[in-house]
Short mmCIF file of C-alpha atoms and ligand atoms in Angstrom, two decimals:
data_model
loop_
_atom_site.label_atom_id
_atom_site.label_comp_id
_atom_site.label_asym_id
_atom_site.label_seq_id
_atom_site.Cartn_x
_atom_site.Cartn_y
_atom_site.Cartn_z
CA MET A 184 -57.67 -26.48 167.39
CA ALA A 185 -60.53 -24.17 168.45
CA ALA A 186 -61.11 -21.35 166.49
CA PRO A 187 -60.27 -18.37 168.14
CA LYS A 188 -62.80 -16.86 170.29
CA LYS A 189 -64.24 -13.27 169.31
CA VAL A 190 -64.76 -10.72 172.14
CA CYS A 191 -67.06 -7.84 172.74
CA ILE A 192 -66.81 -5.23 175.21
CA VAL A 193 -70.24 -4.01 175.79
CA GLY A 194 -69.38 -0.49 177.03
CA SER A 195 -67.04 2.06 176.98
CA GLY A 196 -66.98 4.36 180.12
CA ASN A 197 -64.16 4.63 182.61
CA TRP A 198 -64.21 1.28 183.21
CA GLY A 199 -65.21 -0.17 180.78
CA SER A 200 -62.28 1.30 178.55
CA ALA A 201 -59.37 0.36 181.41
CA ILE A 202 -60.75 -3.05 180.81
CA ALA A 203 -60.48 -2.78 176.80
CA LYS A 204 -56.74 -1.71 177.56
CA ILE A 205 -56.46 -4.90 179.27
CA VAL A 206 -59.24 -7.44 177.04
CA GLY A 207 -56.84 -5.80 173.72
CA ALA A 208 -53.39 -6.64 175.10
CA ASN A 209 -54.37 -10.19 176.58
CA ALA A 210 -56.09 -10.81 172.93
CA ALA A 211 -53.79 -9.61 170.83
CA GLN A 212 -50.73 -12.21 172.36
CA ASN A 213 -52.90 -14.98 173.59
CA SER A 214 -54.29 -17.15 170.40
CA LYS A 215 -57.47 -18.37 171.79
CA PHE A 216 -58.85 -14.91 171.46
CA ASP A 217 -59.65 -13.15 168.12
CA ASN A 218 -57.08 -10.60 167.65
CA THR A 219 -60.07 -7.51 167.19
CA VAL A 220 -61.55 -6.98 170.06
CA LYS A 221 -64.79 -4.81 169.39
CA MET A 222 -65.96 -2.37 171.90
CA TRP A 223 -69.70 -1.12 171.67
CA VAL A 224 -69.55 2.73 172.16
CA PHE A 225 -72.65 4.98 172.97
CA GLU A 226 -71.67 7.26 170.41
CA GLU A 227 -71.65 10.83 171.29
CA ILE A 228 -69.49 14.28 169.91
CA VAL A 229 -66.48 15.18 171.89
CA ASN A 230 -64.65 18.54 170.77
CA GLY A 231 -66.34 18.12 167.27
CA ARG A 232 -65.76 14.57 166.66
CA LYS A 233 -67.30 11.25 166.80
CA LEU A 234 -65.86 9.53 169.82
CA THR A 235 -65.91 6.26 167.78
CA GLU A 236 -63.94 7.81 165.45
CA ILE A 237 -61.40 9.74 167.94
CA ILE A 238 -60.64 5.88 169.48
CA ASN A 239 -60.23 4.32 166.25
CA SER A 240 -57.59 6.91 164.74
CA ASP A 241 -55.92 8.32 168.10
CA HIS A 242 -56.53 4.80 170.20
CA GLU A 243 -57.27 6.95 173.45
CA ASN A 244 -61.12 7.23 174.79
CA VAL A 245 -60.35 10.79 175.77
CA LYS A 246 -63.59 11.57 177.21
CA TYR A 247 -63.49 8.84 179.63
CA LEU A 248 -60.65 7.77 180.48
CA PRO A 249 -57.85 10.19 178.81
CA GLY A 250 -54.21 9.89 179.08
CA HIS A 251 -54.47 6.09 178.83
CA LYS A 252 -53.72 4.72 174.77
CA LEU A 253 -55.76 1.65 174.10
CA PRO A 254 -54.28 -0.90 172.04
CA ALA A 255 -55.06 -0.36 168.09
CA ASN A 256 -56.93 -4.20 167.89
CA VAL A 257 -59.58 -2.33 170.49
CA LEU A 258 -61.82 -1.01 167.43
CA ALA A 259 -65.07 1.39 168.89
CA VAL A 260 -68.33 0.26 167.29
CA PRO A 261 -71.57 2.77 167.66
CA ASP A 262 -73.83 0.12 166.31
CA LEU A 263 -74.67 -2.06 168.84
CA VAL A 264 -75.91 -5.10 167.25
CA GLU A 265 -72.63 -4.70 164.84
CA ALA A 266 -70.35 -4.81 167.83
CA SER A 267 -71.58 -7.78 169.42
CA SER A 268 -73.43 -10.07 167.39
CA GLU A 269 -70.88 -12.65 166.22
CA ALA A 270 -69.01 -12.42 169.85
CA ASP A 271 -68.27 -15.67 171.50
CA ILE A 272 -67.17 -13.74 175.28
CA LEU A 273 -69.36 -10.45 175.75
CA VAL A 274 -67.87 -8.38 178.55
CA PHE A 275 -70.92 -6.33 179.98
CA VAL A 276 -69.65 -3.08 181.81
CA ILE A 277 -72.18 0.13 181.64
CA PRO A 278 -74.21 1.53 184.03
CA HIS A 279 -76.85 -0.37 185.59
CA GLN A 280 -79.53 1.92 184.30
CA PHE A 281 -78.69 1.31 180.67
CA VAL A 282 -78.66 -3.09 181.12
CA GLY A 283 -82.70 -3.49 180.12
CA LYS A 284 -82.28 -1.53 176.93
CA VAL A 285 -78.51 -2.68 176.17
CA CYS A 286 -80.15 -6.58 176.64
CA ASP A 287 -83.45 -5.89 174.54
CA THR A 288 -81.50 -4.17 171.42
CA ILE A 289 -79.54 -7.35 171.34
CA LYS A 290 -81.63 -9.80 172.50
CA GLY A 291 -81.78 -12.90 169.69
CA LYS A 292 -79.29 -11.36 167.90
CA ILE A 293 -76.29 -12.62 169.63
CA LYS A 294 -74.83 -16.35 169.38
CA SER A 295 -77.05 -18.04 171.64
CA ASP A 296 -73.74 -20.37 173.24
CA ALA A 297 -72.07 -16.93 173.82
CA LEU A 298 -70.41 -16.49 177.62
CA GLY A 299 -71.11 -13.33 178.97
CA ILE A 300 -69.40 -11.92 181.61
CA SER A 301 -70.54 -8.76 184.26
CA LEU A 302 -68.56 -6.06 185.49
CA ILE A 303 -71.26 -4.12 186.19
CA LYS A 304 -71.98 -3.02 189.87
CA GLY A 305 -75.50 -2.56 190.96
CA VAL A 306 -78.54 -4.18 191.49
CA ASP A 307 -81.86 -4.74 190.12
CA GLU A 308 -85.47 -5.00 192.20
CA GLY A 309 -86.96 -7.82 191.46
CA PRO A 310 -90.69 -9.34 192.81
CA ASP A 311 -88.82 -11.10 195.35
CA GLY A 312 -86.63 -8.74 196.55
CA LEU A 313 -83.00 -7.76 195.60
CA LYS A 314 -82.12 -9.00 191.79
CA LEU A 315 -78.80 -9.70 190.28
CA ILE A 316 -77.97 -7.46 187.52
CA SER A 317 -75.93 -11.15 185.81
CA ASP A 318 -79.61 -12.81 186.52
CA VAL A 319 -81.41 -9.79 184.59
CA ILE A 320 -79.03 -10.45 181.76
CA GLN A 321 -79.15 -13.86 181.71
CA GLU A 322 -82.81 -14.01 181.72
CA LYS A 323 -83.61 -11.54 179.30
CA LEU A 324 -80.52 -12.90 176.71
CA GLY A 325 -80.42 -16.76 177.51
CA ILE A 326 -76.72 -16.89 177.71
CA THR A 327 -74.56 -18.24 180.83
CA MET A 328 -73.06 -15.49 183.03
CA SER A 329 -70.14 -15.02 184.92
CA VAL A 330 -69.15 -12.11 186.86
CA LEU A 331 -65.74 -10.13 187.44
CA MET A 332 -65.78 -7.65 190.45
CA GLY A 333 -63.14 -6.03 193.25
CA ALA A 334 -61.94 -2.60 194.55
CA ASN A 335 -60.71 -2.20 191.28
CA ILE A 336 -61.04 2.07 190.56
CA ALA A 337 -60.44 1.99 186.31
CA ASN A 338 -57.55 4.70 186.75
CA GLU A 339 -55.53 2.93 189.00
CA VAL A 340 -56.40 -0.62 186.69
CA ALA A 341 -55.46 1.70 183.38
CA ASP A 342 -52.71 3.26 185.07
CA GLU A 343 -51.07 -0.33 185.88
CA LYS A 344 -50.90 -0.14 189.80
CA PHE A 345 -51.57 -3.60 191.37
CA CYS A 346 -54.83 -4.76 192.40
CA GLU A 347 -56.78 -7.56 192.56
CA THR A 348 -59.80 -8.81 191.63
CA THR A 349 -62.45 -11.90 191.35
CA ILE A 350 -64.06 -13.72 188.47
CA GLY A 351 -67.36 -15.53 189.72
CA CYS A 352 -67.81 -18.64 187.33
CA LYS A 353 -69.55 -21.72 188.10
CA ASN A 354 -68.18 -23.51 184.99
CA LYS A 355 -64.30 -24.13 185.72
CA ASN A 356 -63.31 -24.46 181.71
CA HIS A 357 -65.28 -21.13 181.45
CA GLY A 358 -63.58 -19.86 184.59
CA THR A 359 -59.83 -20.52 183.53
CA LEU A 360 -61.07 -18.74 180.04
CA LEU A 361 -62.13 -15.92 181.51
CA LYS A 362 -59.11 -15.07 183.53
CA GLU A 363 -56.74 -15.84 180.66
CA LEU A 364 -58.25 -13.01 179.13
CA MET A 365 -58.63 -10.43 182.14
CA GLN A 366 -55.34 -11.30 183.95
CA THR A 367 -52.27 -9.28 184.09
CA SER A 368 -49.00 -9.39 186.02
CA ASN A 369 -50.77 -6.36 187.80
CA PHE A 370 -54.54 -7.44 187.69
CA ARG A 371 -54.73 -10.54 189.53
CA VAL A 372 -57.61 -12.36 189.00
CA THR A 373 -59.12 -15.43 191.57
CA VAL A 374 -61.23 -17.45 190.37
CA VAL A 375 -64.45 -18.77 192.29
CA GLU A 376 -67.99 -20.66 191.55
CA GLU A 377 -70.25 -18.46 194.14
CA TYR A 378 -71.00 -15.75 191.27
CA ASP A 379 -73.78 -14.42 193.21
CA VAL A 380 -71.98 -13.94 196.52
CA VAL A 381 -68.95 -12.22 194.20
CA GLU A 382 -71.56 -10.01 192.86
CA ILE A 383 -73.38 -8.99 195.92
CA CYS A 384 -70.18 -8.01 197.79
CA GLY A 385 -69.25 -6.22 194.74
CA ALA A 386 -72.61 -4.59 194.40
CA LEU A 387 -72.95 -3.15 197.47
CA LYS A 388 -69.72 -1.45 198.22
CA VAL A 389 -69.31 2.09 200.42
CA SER A 390 -70.93 1.34 203.00
CA SER A 391 -71.82 -2.06 202.40
CA GLN A 392 -68.52 -3.26 202.58
CA TYR A 393 -68.20 -2.51 206.62
CA GLU A 394 -71.61 -3.61 207.08
CA ILE A 395 -71.48 -7.34 204.64
CA CYS A 396 -67.67 -7.82 206.25
CA LEU A 397 -69.16 -7.08 209.70
CA LEU A 398 -72.26 -9.92 208.94
CA ALA A 399 -70.21 -12.05 206.50
CA LEU A 400 -68.20 -12.65 209.81
CA LYS A 401 -70.99 -13.80 211.34
CA HIS A 402 -72.26 -15.99 208.42
CA LYS A 403 -75.22 -13.58 207.77
CA ALA A 404 -74.84 -11.92 205.17
CA GLN A 405 -76.02 -14.37 202.63
CA THR A 406 -79.72 -15.23 204.88
CA TYR A 407 -80.53 -11.21 204.11
CA PHE A 408 -79.02 -10.21 200.81
CA ALA A 409 -78.22 -13.66 198.54
CA PRO A 410 -80.97 -14.12 196.22
CA LYS A 411 -80.54 -18.01 196.43
CA LYS A 412 -79.25 -20.57 198.64
CA THR A 413 -75.39 -20.57 198.25
CA GLU A 414 -73.88 -22.50 201.82
CA VAL A 415 -72.14 -19.87 203.11
CA GLY A 416 -70.38 -20.96 206.11
CA ASP A 417 -67.63 -23.14 204.43
CA HIS A 418 -66.84 -20.52 201.91
CA LYS A 419 -66.33 -17.68 204.11
CA SER A 420 -63.32 -16.56 203.03
CA LYS A 421 -64.63 -16.16 199.16
CA LEU A 422 -67.55 -14.47 200.44
CA LEU A 423 -65.10 -12.00 202.37
CA GLN A 424 -63.12 -11.98 199.42
CA PRO A 425 -64.12 -9.55 196.87
CA CYS A 426 -65.66 -6.88 200.50
CA ALA A 427 -62.82 -7.03 201.80
CA MET A 428 -59.87 -5.78 199.57
CA ASN A 429 -62.53 -3.26 199.12
CA LEU A 430 -61.73 -2.43 202.33
CA GLY A 431 -58.70 -2.18 201.40
CA SER A 432 -58.62 0.69 199.55
CA PRO A 433 -61.35 3.10 201.37
CA ILE A 434 -59.31 6.51 201.46
CA PHE A 435 -59.91 6.96 197.35
CA LYS A 436 -63.31 5.62 197.56
CA VAL A 437 -65.06 7.47 201.02
CA THR A 438 -63.16 10.61 200.07
CA CYS A 439 -64.44 10.59 196.19
CA GLU A 440 -68.16 9.58 197.90
CA MET A 441 -68.33 11.08 200.99
CA GLY A 442 -67.36 14.79 198.84
CA ALA A 443 -69.88 13.68 196.53
CA LEU A 444 -72.88 12.71 199.24
CA LYS A 445 -72.14 16.09 201.23
CA LYS A 446 -72.49 17.80 197.86
CA ILE A 447 -75.80 15.96 197.45
CA GLY A 448 -76.64 16.84 200.92
CA THR A 449 -76.19 20.53 200.40
CA ARG A 450 -77.34 21.58 196.94
CA SER A 451 -76.73 19.46 194.18
CA SER A 452 -78.75 16.95 192.62
CA ILE A 453 -76.87 13.16 191.27
CA GLU A 454 -77.59 14.36 188.13
CA GLU A 455 -75.73 17.95 188.55
CA LEU A 456 -73.16 16.08 190.31
CA GLU A 457 -72.47 13.65 187.42
CA LYS A 458 -72.00 17.01 184.83
CA GLU A 459 -70.20 18.70 186.99
CA MET A 460 -67.76 16.14 188.83
CA LEU A 461 -67.73 13.31 186.87
CA ASN A 462 -68.01 14.41 183.29
CA GLY A 463 -70.93 12.24 182.54
CA GLN A 464 -69.56 9.39 184.15
CA LYS A 465 -72.29 7.52 186.46
CA LEU A 466 -72.65 7.44 189.72
CA GLN A 467 -73.60 4.14 190.99
CA GLY A 468 -73.62 4.42 194.69
CA PRO A 469 -76.84 6.59 195.14
CA ALA A 470 -79.08 4.32 192.81
CA THR A 471 -78.34 1.03 194.61
CA ALA A 472 -78.26 2.77 197.89
CA ALA A 473 -82.33 3.53 197.35
CA GLU A 474 -82.87 0.12 195.94
CA VAL A 475 -81.43 -1.58 198.62
CA TYR A 476 -83.34 0.74 201.31
CA LEU A 477 -86.67 -0.32 199.73
CA ILE A 478 -85.69 -3.85 199.92
CA LEU A 479 -84.62 -3.45 203.70
CA LYS A 480 -87.75 -1.63 204.55
CA HIS A 481 -90.20 -3.95 202.60
CA LYS A 482 -88.34 -6.34 205.06
CA ASN A 483 -88.36 -4.54 207.97
CA LEU A 484 -84.25 -5.04 208.38
CA ILE A 485 -83.39 -1.32 208.45
CA ASP A 486 -82.45 -1.73 212.09
CA LYS A 487 -79.87 -4.50 211.50
CA PHE A 488 -78.28 -2.34 208.60
CA PRO A 489 -77.91 1.47 209.95
CA LEU A 490 -75.14 2.17 207.29
CA PHE A 491 -77.11 1.64 204.47
CA ASN A 492 -79.95 3.45 205.62
CA ALA A 493 -77.69 6.49 206.45
CA VAL A 494 -76.47 6.28 202.88
CA TYR A 495 -79.50 6.84 201.57
CA GLN A 496 -80.61 9.15 204.10
CA ILE A 497 -77.99 11.44 203.61
CA CYS A 498 -77.80 10.63 199.42
CA TYR A 499 -81.95 11.26 199.41
CA GLU A 500 -83.38 13.39 202.54
CA GLY A 501 -80.46 15.84 203.27
CA HIS A 502 -78.97 14.30 206.19
CA PRO A 503 -75.90 15.47 207.01
CA VAL A 504 -73.20 13.39 206.08
CA THR A 505 -71.60 13.33 209.53
CA GLU A 506 -74.60 11.15 210.52
CA PHE A 507 -72.32 8.04 208.86
CA ILE A 508 -69.55 8.50 211.40
CA SER A 509 -71.93 8.18 213.94
CA CYS A 510 -73.68 5.22 212.56
CA LEU A 511 -70.08 3.38 212.17
CA GLN A 512 -69.79 4.33 216.20
CA ASN A 513 -72.67 3.03 217.44
CA HIS A 514 -73.33 -0.13 214.92
CA PRO A 515 -75.03 -2.56 216.44
CA GLU A 516 -72.36 -5.35 215.42
CA HIS A 517 -70.02 -3.24 218.04
CA MET A 518 -72.47 -3.48 220.61
N1 LIG B 648 -65.74 3.48 187.27
C1 LIG B 648 -65.16 2.18 187.85
O1 LIG B 648 -63.63 2.58 188.34
C2 LIG B 648 -65.41 0.75 188.17
C3 LIG B 648 -64.41 0.30 188.86
C4 LIG B 648 -65.41 -1.26 188.78
C5 LIG B 648 -66.62 -1.46 188.33
N2 LIG B 648 -67.32 -0.10 188.08
C6 LIG B 648 -68.27 -0.34 187.20
O2 LIG B 648 -68.78 -0.03 185.65
C7 LIG B 648 -69.60 0.22 185.42
C8 LIG B 648 -69.36 1.03 184.31
O3 LIG B 648 -68.97 1.85 184.62
P1 LIG B 648 -67.97 2.73 183.70
O4 LIG B 648 -66.90 3.92 184.92
O5 LIG B 648 -67.55 2.07 182.82
O6 LIG B 648 -69.14 4.31 183.38
P2 LIG B 648 -68.89 5.68 183.28
O7 LIG B 648 -69.83 6.06 184.45
O8 LIG B 648 -67.40 6.05 183.03
O9 LIG B 648 -69.29 6.04 181.79
C9 LIG B 648 -70.95 6.07 181.37
C10 LIG B 648 -70.74 5.00 180.76
O10 LIG B 648 -72.38 5.34 180.12
C11 LIG B 648 -72.49 5.66 178.43
N3 LIG B 648 -74.01 6.03 178.43
C12 LIG B 648 -74.09 7.53 178.59
N4 LIG B 648 -75.74 7.21 178.29
C13 LIG B 648 -76.00 6.45 177.87
C14 LIG B 648 -77.37 5.77 177.39
N5 LIG B 648 -78.01 6.11 177.11
N6 LIG B 648 -77.38 4.34 176.86
C15 LIG B 648 -76.32 3.74 177.17
N7 LIG B 648 -74.66 4.16 177.28
C16 LIG B 648 -74.97 5.24 178.11
C17 LIG B 648 -71.70 5.87 177.90
O11 LIG B 648 -71.26 6.52 177.05
C18 LIG B 648 -70.47 5.59 179.15
O12 LIG B 648 -69.48 4.96 178.29
C19 LIG B 648 -70.86 0.16 186.48
O13 LIG B 648 -72.10 -0.39 187.02
C20 LIG B 648 -69.84 0.93 187.64
O14 LIG B 648 -70.18 0.66 188.81
C21 LIG B 648 -66.79 0.73 187.68
#
């Protein structure tokens, strides 16, 4: 029998901790995985104690996922290289602005045949336009990457509410293994091959959920966004899977994001807002909106994506949040 796979979760924020709850529990009861799941924790002092010590003694990430116990086999490790060097499976779940630094730290120090799976929502700007975060990680570390994306809210998943998610993985065996690591009776996983489509639909959320759905229905989203030439026509349902699910839970997201956007529009900066409202969690939407805006501008596509444009204008140019509604009412795909 093959040696049990060692798993490292790279990240320990809100989503990282919710996933640690699942991965820890699954690893503890599945002999395919090593019992100990290491979780890299960006060390910080919380209530006078090191966060790693709190997690390892109290089994709770009191800062990023308070009120939820983590399985005792999840071991918080403050040293990134120590946490990741022996891992067969690396679960990347950090805010996307830290990806470059994290990869540079572990480059050449991890197993060359490790499998990576990115749960990170966001995009990077490459010389030819949009670049997927999983491609950034793959290029930097030289490991095979998959992705997991869905309309998943960390606290709902940690509460064991019923949620669905999609793994995009080119290799069927890897997909099966990753599904075994991630799926529970309330967190249902579908595996598809088109990892790039899954990632782009997961990353371009909020306004984009709607816009991508509309455009995807016309088979156009891939032409505009996907950096690789995946045939979309035959895979329309798969393309819609992660974003359609996102549309299924708009109230929470829109309320949160709108409240946040409105506040940015009136007085607070994004950084102030993160501190004030999110207790250190990182808002990913505005950064993604800025990157997407630049790409659309560069490609002269702003007219075709008024919702992306509206999110950008509200976040960065002080436009009122109500502009978003008139964009929805007058979207060119409805006219
Ligand atoms: N929270 C969710 O509900 C959710 C759901 C799906 C996907 N995601 C995605 O998962 C990814 C991680 O999000 P999250 O919610 O776990 O994070 P978060 O915003 O809750 O936490 C921020 C994390 O960044 C770490 N950090 C702070 N400064 C750092 C630095 N200088 N270097 C490295 N790390 C630093 C903190 O320790 C913390 O672990 C994001 O891409 C997000 O879009 C989140």
